[in-house]
N, C-alpha and C. Protein backbone atom coordinates (compact mmCIF):
# COMPACT_ATOMS: atom_id res chain seq x y z
N MET A 1 107.26 88.95 96.11
CA MET A 1 106.11 88.67 96.95
C MET A 1 104.88 89.27 96.30
N THR A 2 103.76 88.86 96.76
CA THR A 2 102.48 89.42 96.35
C THR A 2 101.58 89.43 97.57
N LEU A 3 100.81 90.49 97.74
CA LEU A 3 99.88 90.54 98.86
C LEU A 3 98.78 89.50 98.63
N PRO A 4 98.21 88.96 99.72
CA PRO A 4 97.17 87.94 99.57
C PRO A 4 95.94 88.47 98.83
N SER A 5 95.33 87.61 98.04
CA SER A 5 94.11 87.97 97.32
C SER A 5 92.88 87.80 98.19
N THR A 6 92.96 86.92 99.18
CA THR A 6 91.84 86.67 100.09
C THR A 6 92.39 86.58 101.51
N GLY A 7 91.47 86.54 102.46
CA GLY A 7 91.87 86.43 103.86
C GLY A 7 92.27 87.76 104.45
N SER A 8 92.92 87.69 105.60
CA SER A 8 93.29 88.92 106.30
C SER A 8 94.46 89.62 105.61
N LEU A 9 94.49 90.93 105.79
CA LEU A 9 95.55 91.77 105.23
C LEU A 9 95.82 92.88 106.24
N SER A 10 97.08 93.09 106.58
CA SER A 10 97.44 94.11 107.57
C SER A 10 98.43 95.11 106.98
N MET A 11 98.57 96.24 107.68
CA MET A 11 99.54 97.25 107.25
C MET A 11 100.96 96.71 107.35
N SER A 12 101.22 95.80 108.29
CA SER A 12 102.57 95.24 108.38
C SER A 12 102.87 94.39 107.14
N GLN A 13 101.86 93.71 106.57
CA GLN A 13 102.06 92.97 105.33
C GLN A 13 102.33 93.92 104.17
N VAL A 14 101.59 95.03 104.14
CA VAL A 14 101.80 96.04 103.09
C VAL A 14 103.20 96.62 103.21
N ALA A 15 103.62 96.94 104.44
CA ALA A 15 104.96 97.49 104.66
C ALA A 15 106.03 96.50 104.21
N ALA A 16 105.86 95.22 104.54
CA ALA A 16 106.83 94.20 104.13
C ALA A 16 106.87 94.10 102.61
N GLU A 17 105.72 94.19 101.97
CA GLU A 17 105.67 94.12 100.51
C GLU A 17 106.45 95.26 99.88
N LEU A 18 106.40 96.43 100.51
CA LEU A 18 107.07 97.61 99.97
C LEU A 18 108.50 97.79 100.49
N GLY A 19 108.89 96.96 101.44
CA GLY A 19 110.25 97.04 101.97
C GLY A 19 110.49 98.23 102.86
N ILE A 20 109.44 98.67 103.59
CA ILE A 20 109.59 99.82 104.48
C ILE A 20 109.02 99.48 105.86
N SER A 21 109.27 100.34 106.82
CA SER A 21 108.78 100.15 108.18
C SER A 21 107.29 100.43 108.24
N ALA A 22 106.57 99.65 109.05
CA ALA A 22 105.14 99.87 109.23
C ALA A 22 104.88 101.08 110.11
N SER A 23 105.90 101.54 110.83
CA SER A 23 105.76 102.69 111.72
C SER A 23 105.42 103.93 110.90
N GLY A 24 104.26 104.50 111.15
CA GLY A 24 103.85 105.71 110.45
C GLY A 24 103.29 105.49 109.06
N LEU A 25 103.29 104.25 108.59
CA LEU A 25 102.75 103.95 107.26
C LEU A 25 101.23 104.00 107.31
N ASN A 26 100.61 104.61 106.31
CA ASN A 26 99.15 104.65 106.24
C ASN A 26 98.71 104.50 104.79
N LEU A 27 97.42 104.40 104.58
CA LEU A 27 96.88 104.19 103.24
C LEU A 27 97.12 105.38 102.31
N ASN A 28 97.49 106.53 102.86
CA ASN A 28 97.74 107.72 102.04
C ASN A 28 99.19 107.82 101.56
N HIS A 29 100.06 106.96 102.05
CA HIS A 29 101.47 106.98 101.64
C HIS A 29 101.55 106.80 100.12
N GLY A 30 102.42 107.54 99.47
CA GLY A 30 102.54 107.50 98.00
C GLY A 30 102.80 106.12 97.44
N TRP A 31 103.63 105.33 98.12
CA TRP A 31 103.93 103.98 97.64
C TRP A 31 102.70 103.08 97.74
N VAL A 32 101.93 103.26 98.84
CA VAL A 32 100.71 102.46 99.02
C VAL A 32 99.69 102.83 97.96
N ARG A 33 99.54 104.13 97.70
CA ARG A 33 98.60 104.58 96.67
C ARG A 33 98.99 104.04 95.29
N ALA A 34 100.28 104.05 94.98
CA ALA A 34 100.74 103.51 93.69
C ALA A 34 100.47 102.02 93.61
N LEU A 35 100.71 101.31 94.70
CA LEU A 35 100.47 99.87 94.73
C LEU A 35 98.99 99.56 94.50
N ALA A 36 98.13 100.37 95.10
CA ALA A 36 96.68 100.18 94.97
C ALA A 36 96.14 100.70 93.64
N GLY A 37 96.92 101.51 92.94
CA GLY A 37 96.42 102.10 91.70
C GLY A 37 95.40 103.19 91.94
N ARG A 38 95.51 103.87 93.08
CA ARG A 38 94.57 104.93 93.47
C ARG A 38 95.35 106.19 93.80
N PRO A 39 95.70 107.01 92.78
CA PRO A 39 96.50 108.21 93.04
C PRO A 39 95.79 109.25 93.91
N SER A 40 94.46 109.22 93.93
CA SER A 40 93.71 110.17 94.75
C SER A 40 92.39 109.52 95.15
N GLY A 41 91.68 110.20 96.04
CA GLY A 41 90.39 109.69 96.48
C GLY A 41 90.52 108.60 97.52
N GLY A 42 89.40 107.97 97.80
CA GLY A 42 89.36 106.92 98.81
C GLY A 42 90.18 105.70 98.41
N ILE A 43 90.68 105.02 99.42
CA ILE A 43 91.48 103.83 99.20
C ILE A 43 91.15 102.85 100.33
N SER A 44 91.13 101.57 100.00
CA SER A 44 90.85 100.56 101.02
C SER A 44 91.78 99.36 100.83
N PHE A 45 91.76 98.48 101.81
CA PHE A 45 92.60 97.28 101.73
C PHE A 45 92.23 96.43 100.52
N SER A 46 90.97 96.46 100.10
CA SER A 46 90.58 95.65 98.94
C SER A 46 91.31 96.10 97.68
N ASP A 47 91.72 97.38 97.61
CA ASP A 47 92.48 97.88 96.46
C ASP A 47 93.89 97.28 96.42
N LEU A 48 94.36 96.78 97.55
CA LEU A 48 95.73 96.25 97.66
C LEU A 48 95.80 94.74 97.46
N ARG A 49 94.67 94.07 97.48
CA ARG A 49 94.65 92.60 97.38
C ARG A 49 95.28 92.12 96.07
N GLY A 50 96.21 91.17 96.19
CA GLY A 50 96.84 90.57 95.02
C GLY A 50 97.89 91.43 94.34
N GLN A 51 98.23 92.58 94.92
CA GLN A 51 99.19 93.48 94.29
C GLN A 51 100.63 93.13 94.68
N SER A 52 101.55 93.44 93.79
CA SER A 52 102.98 93.19 94.03
C SER A 52 103.76 94.49 93.97
N GLY A 53 104.49 94.78 95.04
CA GLY A 53 105.29 96.00 95.11
C GLY A 53 106.75 95.73 95.41
N ARG A 54 107.15 94.48 95.32
CA ARG A 54 108.57 94.14 95.49
C ARG A 54 108.83 92.86 94.71
N ILE A 55 110.08 92.70 94.35
CA ILE A 55 110.51 91.49 93.64
C ILE A 55 111.65 90.88 94.45
N ASP A 56 111.54 89.61 94.74
CA ASP A 56 112.59 88.85 95.42
C ASP A 56 112.75 87.54 94.68
N GLY A 57 113.98 87.20 94.33
CA GLY A 57 114.20 85.92 93.68
C GLY A 57 115.65 85.70 93.31
N SER A 58 115.93 84.47 92.92
CA SER A 58 117.26 84.10 92.44
C SER A 58 117.22 83.98 90.93
N TYR A 59 118.17 84.62 90.28
CA TYR A 59 118.18 84.69 88.82
C TYR A 59 119.57 84.41 88.27
N PRO A 60 119.66 83.56 87.26
CA PRO A 60 120.95 83.30 86.62
C PRO A 60 121.31 84.43 85.66
N THR A 61 122.58 84.76 85.59
CA THR A 61 123.06 85.78 84.66
C THR A 61 123.12 85.20 83.26
N GLN A 62 122.70 86.01 82.29
CA GLN A 62 122.80 85.64 80.89
C GLN A 62 123.63 86.71 80.19
N VAL A 63 124.34 86.32 79.16
CA VAL A 63 125.20 87.24 78.41
C VAL A 63 124.71 87.29 76.98
N ALA A 64 124.56 88.51 76.46
CA ALA A 64 124.11 88.68 75.07
C ALA A 64 124.41 90.10 74.61
N GLY A 65 124.77 90.25 73.35
CA GLY A 65 124.95 91.56 72.74
C GLY A 65 125.93 92.47 73.44
N GLY A 66 127.01 91.95 73.96
CA GLY A 66 128.01 92.79 74.60
C GLY A 66 127.66 93.21 76.01
N GLY A 67 126.62 92.64 76.58
CA GLY A 67 126.24 92.98 77.94
C GLY A 67 125.81 91.74 78.70
N LYS A 68 125.33 91.96 79.90
CA LYS A 68 124.83 90.86 80.71
C LYS A 68 123.51 91.28 81.33
N TYR A 69 122.66 90.29 81.63
CA TYR A 69 121.35 90.60 82.18
C TYR A 69 120.81 89.43 82.97
N ILE A 70 119.77 89.73 83.76
CA ILE A 70 119.00 88.69 84.41
C ILE A 70 117.56 88.85 83.94
N ALA A 71 116.95 87.75 83.52
CA ALA A 71 115.54 87.74 83.12
C ALA A 71 114.71 87.60 84.39
N ILE A 72 113.80 88.54 84.62
CA ILE A 72 113.04 88.57 85.87
C ILE A 72 111.59 88.13 85.65
N ASN A 73 110.88 88.80 84.77
CA ASN A 73 109.48 88.47 84.45
C ASN A 73 108.61 88.31 85.69
N ALA A 74 108.53 89.38 86.49
CA ALA A 74 107.76 89.36 87.73
C ALA A 74 106.84 90.57 87.80
N PRO A 75 105.66 90.42 88.44
CA PRO A 75 104.74 91.55 88.58
C PRO A 75 105.31 92.61 89.51
N PHE A 76 104.99 93.88 89.19
CA PHE A 76 105.49 95.00 89.98
C PHE A 76 104.60 96.20 89.71
N PHE A 77 103.83 96.63 90.70
CA PHE A 77 102.97 97.81 90.60
C PHE A 77 102.09 97.79 89.35
N GLY A 78 101.41 96.70 89.10
CA GLY A 78 100.46 96.61 88.00
C GLY A 78 101.07 96.36 86.64
N ALA A 79 102.35 96.12 86.58
CA ALA A 79 103.04 95.85 85.31
C ALA A 79 103.95 94.64 85.51
N THR A 80 104.81 94.37 84.54
CA THR A 80 105.75 93.26 84.64
C THR A 80 107.16 93.76 84.39
N VAL A 81 108.05 93.53 85.35
CA VAL A 81 109.47 93.82 85.16
C VAL A 81 110.06 92.64 84.42
N SER A 82 110.64 92.91 83.25
CA SER A 82 111.14 91.81 82.42
C SER A 82 112.60 91.47 82.67
N ARG A 83 113.45 92.49 82.82
CA ARG A 83 114.86 92.16 83.04
C ARG A 83 115.65 93.35 83.56
N LEU A 84 116.78 93.02 84.19
CA LEU A 84 117.78 93.99 84.62
C LEU A 84 119.01 93.73 83.78
N SER A 85 119.50 94.78 83.11
CA SER A 85 120.65 94.59 82.23
C SER A 85 121.75 95.59 82.54
N PHE A 86 122.96 95.23 82.12
CA PHE A 86 124.12 96.09 82.23
C PHE A 86 124.88 95.97 80.92
N ALA A 87 125.11 97.08 80.26
CA ALA A 87 125.79 97.04 78.96
C ALA A 87 126.49 98.36 78.69
N GLY A 88 127.30 98.35 77.64
CA GLY A 88 127.96 99.55 77.17
C GLY A 88 129.46 99.45 77.20
N PRO A 89 130.11 100.25 76.36
CA PRO A 89 131.58 100.26 76.33
C PRO A 89 132.13 100.93 77.59
N ALA A 90 133.38 100.67 77.88
CA ALA A 90 134.04 101.25 79.06
C ALA A 90 133.83 102.76 79.10
N GLY A 91 133.43 103.26 80.23
CA GLY A 91 133.21 104.69 80.40
C GLY A 91 131.82 105.14 79.98
N GLN A 92 131.05 104.27 79.34
CA GLN A 92 129.69 104.62 78.90
C GLN A 92 128.71 103.52 79.28
N THR A 93 128.92 102.91 80.40
CA THR A 93 128.10 101.79 80.81
C THR A 93 126.81 102.25 81.47
N SER A 94 125.80 101.38 81.47
CA SER A 94 124.55 101.73 82.13
C SER A 94 123.79 100.49 82.58
N TYR A 95 123.02 100.69 83.64
CA TYR A 95 122.07 99.69 84.11
C TYR A 95 120.70 100.08 83.59
N ALA A 96 119.87 99.11 83.27
CA ALA A 96 118.49 99.37 82.87
C ALA A 96 117.60 98.29 83.45
N LEU A 97 116.48 98.70 84.02
CA LEU A 97 115.47 97.79 84.53
C LEU A 97 114.24 98.01 83.66
N GLU A 98 113.89 97.00 82.88
CA GLU A 98 112.82 97.12 81.89
C GLU A 98 111.48 96.70 82.49
N VAL A 99 110.44 97.46 82.15
CA VAL A 99 109.10 97.19 82.67
C VAL A 99 108.08 97.39 81.55
N SER A 100 106.98 96.63 81.61
CA SER A 100 105.91 96.78 80.63
C SER A 100 105.15 98.08 80.88
N THR A 101 104.33 98.47 79.93
CA THR A 101 103.53 99.69 80.09
C THR A 101 102.52 99.49 81.22
N GLY A 102 102.09 100.58 81.78
CA GLY A 102 101.09 100.55 82.83
C GLY A 102 101.63 100.46 84.24
N CYS A 103 102.94 100.59 84.40
CA CYS A 103 103.52 100.53 85.74
C CYS A 103 103.06 101.75 86.54
N ARG A 104 102.55 101.51 87.73
CA ARG A 104 102.02 102.60 88.55
C ARG A 104 103.07 103.24 89.45
N TRP A 105 104.31 102.73 89.45
CA TRP A 105 105.37 103.35 90.24
C TRP A 105 106.37 104.01 89.29
N ASN A 106 106.49 105.32 89.38
CA ASN A 106 107.45 106.03 88.53
C ASN A 106 108.44 106.84 89.34
N GLY A 107 108.76 106.33 90.51
CA GLY A 107 109.82 106.89 91.33
C GLY A 107 111.06 106.02 91.23
N ASN A 108 112.02 106.27 92.08
CA ASN A 108 113.25 105.47 92.09
C ASN A 108 112.98 104.05 92.57
N VAL A 109 113.83 103.12 92.15
CA VAL A 109 113.81 101.76 92.69
C VAL A 109 115.21 101.41 93.19
N SER A 110 115.23 100.60 94.22
CA SER A 110 116.48 100.07 94.76
C SER A 110 116.61 98.62 94.29
N VAL A 111 117.74 98.31 93.67
CA VAL A 111 118.04 96.95 93.24
C VAL A 111 119.20 96.47 94.10
N ARG A 112 118.97 95.38 94.82
CA ARG A 112 120.00 94.84 95.71
C ARG A 112 120.33 93.41 95.33
N ASN A 113 121.63 93.15 95.18
CA ASN A 113 122.10 91.78 95.01
C ASN A 113 122.33 91.25 96.42
N ASN A 114 121.42 90.41 96.89
CA ASN A 114 121.49 89.90 98.26
C ASN A 114 122.66 88.95 98.46
N THR A 115 123.15 88.36 97.39
CA THR A 115 124.28 87.44 97.48
C THR A 115 125.58 88.18 97.78
N THR A 116 125.78 89.31 97.11
CA THR A 116 127.03 90.07 97.27
C THR A 116 126.89 91.26 98.22
N GLY A 117 125.66 91.71 98.44
CA GLY A 117 125.42 92.90 99.26
C GLY A 117 125.46 94.19 98.47
N GLY A 118 125.76 94.12 97.19
CA GLY A 118 125.80 95.32 96.35
C GLY A 118 124.40 95.83 96.04
N SER A 119 124.27 97.14 95.88
CA SER A 119 122.96 97.71 95.53
C SER A 119 123.15 98.98 94.72
N ILE A 120 122.07 99.35 94.05
CA ILE A 120 122.07 100.58 93.26
C ILE A 120 120.65 101.13 93.24
N VAL A 121 120.52 102.46 93.21
CA VAL A 121 119.23 103.10 93.08
C VAL A 121 119.11 103.61 91.65
N LEU A 122 118.04 103.20 90.99
CA LEU A 122 117.82 103.59 89.59
C LEU A 122 116.65 104.56 89.50
N PRO A 123 116.83 105.71 88.84
CA PRO A 123 115.74 106.65 88.65
C PRO A 123 114.85 106.26 87.47
N TRP A 124 113.60 106.66 87.54
CA TRP A 124 112.63 106.45 86.46
C TRP A 124 113.03 107.29 85.26
N ASN A 125 112.95 106.73 84.06
CA ASN A 125 113.35 107.47 82.86
C ASN A 125 112.18 107.74 81.92
N GLY A 126 110.96 107.47 82.36
CA GLY A 126 109.78 107.69 81.53
C GLY A 126 109.18 106.40 81.01
N SER A 127 109.98 105.35 80.93
CA SER A 127 109.45 104.06 80.46
C SER A 127 110.07 102.88 81.19
N GLY A 128 110.88 103.15 82.18
CA GLY A 128 111.57 102.13 82.97
C GLY A 128 112.55 102.83 83.89
N TRP A 129 113.52 102.12 84.38
CA TRP A 129 114.52 102.72 85.27
C TRP A 129 115.90 102.50 84.67
N SER A 130 116.75 103.51 84.76
CA SER A 130 118.10 103.35 84.22
C SER A 130 119.05 104.33 84.88
N LEU A 131 120.33 103.99 84.78
CA LEU A 131 121.37 104.85 85.31
C LEU A 131 122.62 104.64 84.47
N ALA A 132 123.11 105.72 83.89
CA ALA A 132 124.27 105.65 82.99
C ALA A 132 125.56 105.75 83.80
N THR A 133 125.81 104.74 84.58
CA THR A 133 127.02 104.67 85.38
C THR A 133 127.16 103.27 85.94
N GLY A 134 128.27 102.99 86.52
CA GLY A 134 128.43 101.71 87.19
C GLY A 134 129.51 100.86 86.58
N ASP A 135 129.97 99.92 87.39
CA ASP A 135 131.04 99.04 86.93
C ASP A 135 130.52 97.66 86.54
N GLY A 136 129.23 97.44 86.68
CA GLY A 136 128.66 96.16 86.28
C GLY A 136 128.74 95.08 87.32
N SER A 137 129.28 95.38 88.49
CA SER A 137 129.50 94.34 89.50
C SER A 137 128.21 93.85 90.15
N LEU A 138 127.12 94.58 89.99
CA LEU A 138 125.85 94.16 90.57
C LEU A 138 125.36 92.86 89.93
N ILE A 139 125.62 92.70 88.64
CA ILE A 139 125.25 91.49 87.91
C ILE A 139 126.54 90.74 87.59
N ARG A 140 126.77 89.64 88.28
CA ARG A 140 128.00 88.87 88.08
C ARG A 140 127.80 87.86 86.95
N THR A 141 128.83 87.65 86.17
CA THR A 141 128.79 86.70 85.06
C THR A 141 128.86 85.27 85.57
N SER A 142 128.11 84.39 84.91
CA SER A 142 128.14 82.94 85.19
C SER A 142 127.76 82.59 86.62
N THR A 143 126.77 83.27 87.16
CA THR A 143 126.31 82.97 88.52
C THR A 143 124.79 83.03 88.57
N THR A 144 124.24 82.53 89.65
CA THR A 144 122.84 82.74 89.99
C THR A 144 122.85 83.43 91.34
N ASP A 145 122.37 84.67 91.37
CA ASP A 145 122.37 85.46 92.60
C ASP A 145 120.94 85.78 93.01
N SER A 146 120.78 86.11 94.28
CA SER A 146 119.50 86.51 94.84
C SER A 146 119.38 88.03 94.76
N PHE A 147 118.23 88.52 94.25
CA PHE A 147 118.00 89.96 94.10
C PHE A 147 116.71 90.38 94.78
N SER A 148 116.67 91.63 95.24
CA SER A 148 115.46 92.27 95.74
C SER A 148 115.32 93.61 95.04
N ILE A 149 114.10 93.92 94.61
CA ILE A 149 113.80 95.20 93.96
C ILE A 149 112.60 95.80 94.67
N VAL A 150 112.77 97.03 95.18
CA VAL A 150 111.73 97.72 95.92
C VAL A 150 111.75 99.21 95.55
N PRO A 151 110.66 99.94 95.84
CA PRO A 151 110.71 101.39 95.64
C PRO A 151 111.79 102.00 96.53
N ALA A 152 112.30 103.14 96.12
CA ALA A 152 113.34 103.81 96.92
C ALA A 152 113.02 105.29 97.06
């Protein structure tokens, strides 16, 4: 999703974009500040116009180099998330969510496969999100599944 560039904008729309409850949400919330690109100082709804703080879509699995991945190429907190991958030999597997430079969110993200109900929380590693664990079941081979990615 992306917040509207013009027209009305409400806190409930911002909450939906971030995947959280509007109850108690305000412009000073860390996720809202990251979405607006305003870590400190004044913030207004105009700072949030056209911003993307969640990814929702259906993506086909691709296999390459001993692993599997989904190509995403979607805006996220001022940057572009390019892909979610799972690779590695047995016992040394890892998930990685790749993002371009300039991403304004450097906290955890939740990746949910809406088709299977599986999910994982990935911590920020300094240049993207990754977790050296998992069985790879979040990304199924030879399928197109629905995914949601939000801050966690």
